[in-house]
Amino acid sequence: MTRTRFFWICFVCSFVWYFIPGYFVQLLSTVSVLCLVAPNNHLANMLGDGKQGLGILSFSLDWSVFSNAFLQSPIATPFWAACNLFLGFVLVFWIALPVAYFNNLWDSATLPLYSLDVFTTNGTKYNITRVMRDGVFNPQAYDHYSPLRMSLEFSWVYGIGFAALMSILVHIGLYNGKEIISRLRETKAKHDDIHGKLIMSYPSVKAWWYLVLLIASSATGIAVGVGAQIGVPWWGYMLSFAIAIVLVIPVGIIQAISNRQPGLSLVAELLSGVVLQGIPTGYSILKLYGHGSLAQALSYAQDMKLAHYMKIPPRHVLIYQLVGIVISVIIQTSLFFWLIDRIPNMCRPEGYPWVCRSTNLVYSASIIWNLIGPLRVFGEGSPYSPLLWGFLFGLVLPIPIYFLQRRFPNQTWLQHVYIPVILSGIVGLPPMPPVDFPMWFLFGFIFNFVIHRYWHAWWQKYNFTLSAGLDSGLALSGILQFLALAQNGLKLDWWGNRVDRQCTLSSKPWIAPG
């Protein structure tokens, strides 16, 4: 069977099947076994909920869970990298987190186990209007209202993020420092592979082209932001660009090795909280222009690499990218406002499945980092101040692994231990639903370990075609379901679609506040 035929078979199967968990029986998207067995047991709900609990014994029959927006396709990730990621998930989420939570570390048991929201000390959701005066933070109002609290997992994500950031820098310095320096010293004309020699037959993109695009786009972004008077000074935008420039090489190396881009929006959060404290929009700006620019730069480099191997002229690639960017901006902006106008209760729990997990995370993070600020949330006297030790742990952890790998070069499993990858996996929780991680790893284990080892010829020919077919069928099926069914109010109201009634007790704190 040809790859093309196999692709279309996978496409059709995925397209048709997604009508089952996407429309007819939405319960199949996340089946929480413990909640179905003991629906009135608080502990079983917290342990088994695949959305707001630990996701133990939860499973899914929905490809959008296997190949989710946070981890991407499990088929495209090397199995050793998947093992690193899943190891971090198990150690933190299934072992350390429940032990700490049920022992009420930092009074965390008075809050939900897994939540994107921020709270007061009495467990109610944080009302930012109580700590603001004339649109800016008021310290006296904050002291009178309440210190900020967050769920234990939410707080741990920041501590692990601190460690991940430092571990990436140390790891790249130890493993790739000499290579980076030598590459920077090389002339542009030097090519040590056949692909580089062949691509030289096409005219290259001039460096000043990129420079003009950088200056023009940066100036436009700064002018729009300053002109709209959103409260961020011009140097705040320049700082965000500096974030992308500094981190693009180390983050790019990690992504090239593991197919996992570490979530380093924490850098933007940290800097925005220090230099733009009291301006809630500062977080959004530095995340957009800093982390967003970094992600786009790596995406462009990925496209350039693909074009390099396919011998597409570099200037054509640049033009295609520019045209694609303009089209995508117009479509995404128009679609955003169209969805806001058409979908009731969007980005709220009652608007499921349009709950906007990432958007709500950005809202909470803007409160933590820019409205209240890191000095109050993580500073002296805060229960979360021990999380700052994450910087030291991340600085130290890669070093013993580095020397052990050189001491025992024949230990294959040891050579595949990557501290930055282990730490970066857990940073996506929240907003990622917990059920996504074990399902993602299970599918990766089946295809990138079992099939790769015992049916390697099949894997080599069809594995990535399978991933492309399933993803494409899912995407088109989801769009069609929305336009033809959901948009016209054609919903099935029966127990198989009441996904919010599986684990009704999981969002309640283990200990009543107060």
PDB file of C-alpha atoms in Angstrom, residues 360-472:
ATOM      1  CA  ASN A 360      -7.664  31.717  31.695  1.00  0.00           C
ATOM      2  CA  LEU A 361      -4.111  30.747  32.617  1.00  0.00           C
ATOM      3  CA  VAL A 362      -2.837  33.998  31.107  1.00  0.00           C
ATOM      4  CA  TYR A 363      -5.410  35.922  33.154  1.00  0.00           C
ATOM      5  CA  SER A 364      -4.331  34.291  36.408  1.00  0.00           C
ATOM      6  CA  ALA A 365      -0.644  34.711  35.563  1.00  0.00           C
ATOM      7  CA  SER A 366      -1.128  38.408  34.843  1.00  0.00           C
ATOM      8  CA  ILE A 367      -2.578  38.813  38.344  1.00  0.00           C
ATOM      9  CA  ILE A 368       0.300  36.886  39.935  1.00  0.00           C
ATOM     10  CA  TRP A 369       3.175  38.493  38.082  1.00  0.00           C
ATOM     11  CA  ASN A 370       2.087  41.992  37.110  1.00  0.00           C
ATOM     12  CA  LEU A 371      -0.797  43.094  39.254  1.00  0.00           C
ATOM     13  CA  ILE A 372       0.438  41.834  42.620  1.00  0.00           C
ATOM     14  CA  GLY A 373       4.015  41.062  41.621  1.00  0.00           C
ATOM     15  CA  PRO A 374       6.565  38.324  42.354  1.00  0.00           C
ATOM     16  CA  LEU A 375       7.970  40.076  45.444  1.00  0.00           C
ATOM     17  CA  ARG A 376       4.653  39.674  47.254  1.00  0.00           C
ATOM     18  CA  VAL A 377       3.714  36.267  45.824  1.00  0.00           C
ATOM     19  CA  PHE A 378       7.123  34.586  46.150  1.00  0.00           C
ATOM     20  CA  GLY A 379       8.952  36.911  48.531  1.00  0.00           C
ATOM     21  CA  GLU A 380       9.794  36.619  52.202  1.00  0.00           C
ATOM     22  CA  GLY A 381       6.791  35.684  54.331  1.00  0.00           C
ATOM     23  CA  SER A 382       4.921  34.017  51.474  1.00  0.00           C
ATOM     24  CA  PRO A 383       4.265  30.256  51.645  1.00  0.00           C
ATOM     25  CA  TYR A 384       5.541  30.076  48.064  1.00  0.00           C
ATOM     26  CA  SER A 385       8.997  31.539  48.784  1.00  0.00           C
ATOM     27  CA  PRO A 386      10.651  28.040  48.905  1.00  0.00           C
ATOM     28  CA  LEU A 387       9.873  27.721  45.198  1.00  0.00           C
ATOM     29  CA  LEU A 388      12.746  30.106  44.502  1.00  0.00           C
ATOM     30  CA  TRP A 389      15.095  27.239  45.364  1.00  0.00           C
ATOM     31  CA  GLY A 390      14.111  25.913  41.948  1.00  0.00           C
ATOM     32  CA  PHE A 391      16.729  28.200  40.406  1.00  0.00           C
ATOM     33  CA  LEU A 392      19.476  26.464  42.405  1.00  0.00           C
ATOM     34  CA  PHE A 393      18.152  22.952  41.748  1.00  0.00           C
ATOM     35  CA  GLY A 394      17.991  23.630  38.017  1.00  0.00           C
ATOM     36  CA  LEU A 395      21.538  24.943  38.118  1.00  0.00           C
ATOM     37  CA  VAL A 396      22.871  21.811  39.819  1.00  0.00           C
ATOM     38  CA  LEU A 397      20.792  18.895  38.472  1.00  0.00           C
ATOM     39  CA  PRO A 398      22.297  18.617  34.958  1.00  0.00           C
ATOM     40  CA  ILE A 399      25.878  18.512  36.280  1.00  0.00           C
ATOM     41  CA  PRO A 400      25.910  15.024  37.910  1.00  0.00           C
ATOM     42  CA  ILE A 401      24.004  13.583  34.929  1.00  0.00           C
ATOM     43  CA  TYR A 402      26.629  15.040  32.596  1.00  0.00           C
ATOM     44  CA  PHE A 403      29.523  13.387  34.451  1.00  0.00           C
ATOM     45  CA  LEU A 404      27.658  10.089  34.928  1.00  0.00           C
ATOM     46  CA  GLN A 405      27.016   9.878  31.197  1.00  0.00           C
ATOM     47  CA  ARG A 406      30.715  10.308  30.541  1.00  0.00           C
ATOM     48  CA  ARG A 407      31.679   7.872  33.273  1.00  0.00           C
ATOM     49  CA  PHE A 408      29.331   5.169  31.915  1.00  0.00           C
ATOM     50  CA  PRO A 409      29.146   5.776  28.144  1.00  0.00           C
ATOM     51  CA  ASN A 410      27.856   2.267  27.429  1.00  0.00           C
ATOM     52  CA  GLN A 411      24.704   2.684  29.544  1.00  0.00           C
ATOM     53  CA  THR A 412      22.232   3.484  26.788  1.00  0.00           C
ATOM     54  CA  TRP A 413      19.369   4.485  29.080  1.00  0.00           C
ATOM     55  CA  LEU A 414      21.619   6.901  30.954  1.00  0.00           C
ATOM     56  CA  GLN A 415      22.645   8.627  27.725  1.00  0.00           C
ATOM     57  CA  HIS A 416      18.969   9.468  27.149  1.00  0.00           C
ATOM     58  CA  VAL A 417      18.365  11.216  30.469  1.00  0.00           C
ATOM     59  CA  TYR A 418      17.734  14.905  29.812  1.00  0.00           C
ATOM     60  CA  ILE A 419      16.977  17.023  32.871  1.00  0.00           C
ATOM     61  CA  PRO A 420      15.515  19.970  30.869  1.00  0.00           C
ATOM     62  CA  VAL A 421      13.073  17.616  29.125  1.00  0.00           C
ATOM     63  CA  ILE A 422      12.048  15.940  32.396  1.00  0.00           C
ATOM     64  CA  LEU A 423      11.346  19.307  34.008  1.00  0.00           C
ATOM     65  CA  SER A 424       9.670  20.924  31.013  1.00  0.00           C
ATOM     66  CA  GLY A 425       7.009  18.226  30.741  1.00  0.00           C
ATOM     67  CA  ILE A 426       5.249  19.126  33.957  1.00  0.00           C
ATOM     68  CA  VAL A 427       5.277  22.880  33.224  1.00  0.00           C
ATOM     69  CA  GLY A 428       2.180  22.455  31.017  1.00  0.00           C
ATOM     70  CA  LEU A 429       0.057  21.324  33.987  1.00  0.00           C
ATOM     71  CA  PRO A 430      -2.040  23.474  34.156  1.00  0.00           C
ATOM     72  CA  PRO A 431      -3.643  24.236  31.728  1.00  0.00           C
ATOM     73  CA  MET A 432      -3.367  20.746  30.155  1.00  0.00           C
ATOM     74  CA  PRO A 433      -5.995  18.273  31.414  1.00  0.00           C
ATOM     75  CA  PRO A 434      -4.203  15.527  33.405  1.00  0.00           C
ATOM     76  CA  VAL A 435      -5.708  12.706  31.321  1.00  0.00           C
ATOM     77  CA  ASP A 436      -3.824  13.940  28.259  1.00  0.00           C
ATOM     78  CA  PHE A 437      -0.380  12.960  29.544  1.00  0.00           C
ATOM     79  CA  PRO A 438      -0.812   9.205  30.167  1.00  0.00           C
ATOM     80  CA  MET A 439      -2.858   8.806  26.977  1.00  0.00           C
ATOM     81  CA  TRP A 440      -0.181  10.617  24.989  1.00  0.00           C
ATOM     82  CA  PHE A 441       2.546   8.424  26.483  1.00  0.00           C
ATOM     83  CA  LEU A 442       0.541   5.227  25.909  1.00  0.00           C
ATOM     84  CA  PHE A 443       0.164   5.917  22.207  1.00  0.00           C
ATOM     85  CA  GLY A 444       3.839   6.836  21.939  1.00  0.00           C
ATOM     86  CA  PHE A 445       4.804   3.610  23.700  1.00  0.00           C
ATOM     87  CA  ILE A 446       2.749   1.511  21.291  1.00  0.00           C
ATOM     88  CA  PHE A 447       4.037   3.098  18.098  1.00  0.00           C
ATOM     89  CA  ASN A 448       7.499   4.403  18.922  1.00  0.00           C
ATOM     90  CA  PHE A 449       8.599   1.468  21.057  1.00  0.00           C
ATOM     91  CA  VAL A 450       6.582  -1.691  20.383  1.00  0.00           C
ATOM     92  CA  ILE A 451       5.941  -1.221  16.670  1.00  0.00           C
ATOM     93  CA  HIS A 452       9.303   0.478  16.157  1.00  0.00           C
ATOM     94  CA  ARG A 453      11.080  -2.530  17.675  1.00  0.00           C
ATOM     95  CA  TYR A 454       9.059  -5.455  16.315  1.00  0.00           C
ATOM     96  CA  TRP A 455       7.617  -4.100  13.047  1.00  0.00           C
ATOM     97  CA  HIS A 456      10.260  -1.590  12.104  1.00  0.00           C
ATOM     98  CA  ALA A 457       9.648  -1.742   8.349  1.00  0.00           C
ATOM     99  CA  TRP A 458       5.975  -0.816   8.857  1.00  0.00           C
ATOM    100  CA  TRP A 459       6.943   1.921  11.310  1.00  0.00           C
ATOM    101  CA  GLN A 460       9.484   3.398   8.935  1.00  0.00           C
ATOM    102  CA  LYS A 461       7.019   3.555   6.059  1.00  0.00           C
ATOM    103  CA  TYR A 462       3.717   4.467   7.697  1.00  0.00           C
ATOM    104  CA  ASN A 463       4.304   5.864  11.197  1.00  0.00           C
ATOM    105  CA  PHE A 464       4.423   9.569  10.418  1.00  0.00           C
ATOM    106  CA  THR A 465       1.858   9.208   7.658  1.00  0.00           C
ATOM    107  CA  LEU A 466      -0.490   7.798  10.298  1.00  0.00           C
ATOM    108  CA  SER A 467       0.052  10.844  12.496  1.00  0.00           C
ATOM    109  CA  ALA A 468      -0.591  13.267   9.624  1.00  0.00           C
ATOM    110  CA  GLY A 469      -3.748  11.432   8.559  1.00  0.00           C
ATOM    111  CA  LEU A 470      -5.222  11.276  12.056  1.00  0.00           C
ATOM    112  CA  ASP A 471      -4.456  14.940  12.761  1.00  0.00           C
ATOM    113  CA  SER A 472      -5.878  16.120   9.427  1.00  0.00           C
TER     114      SER A 472
END
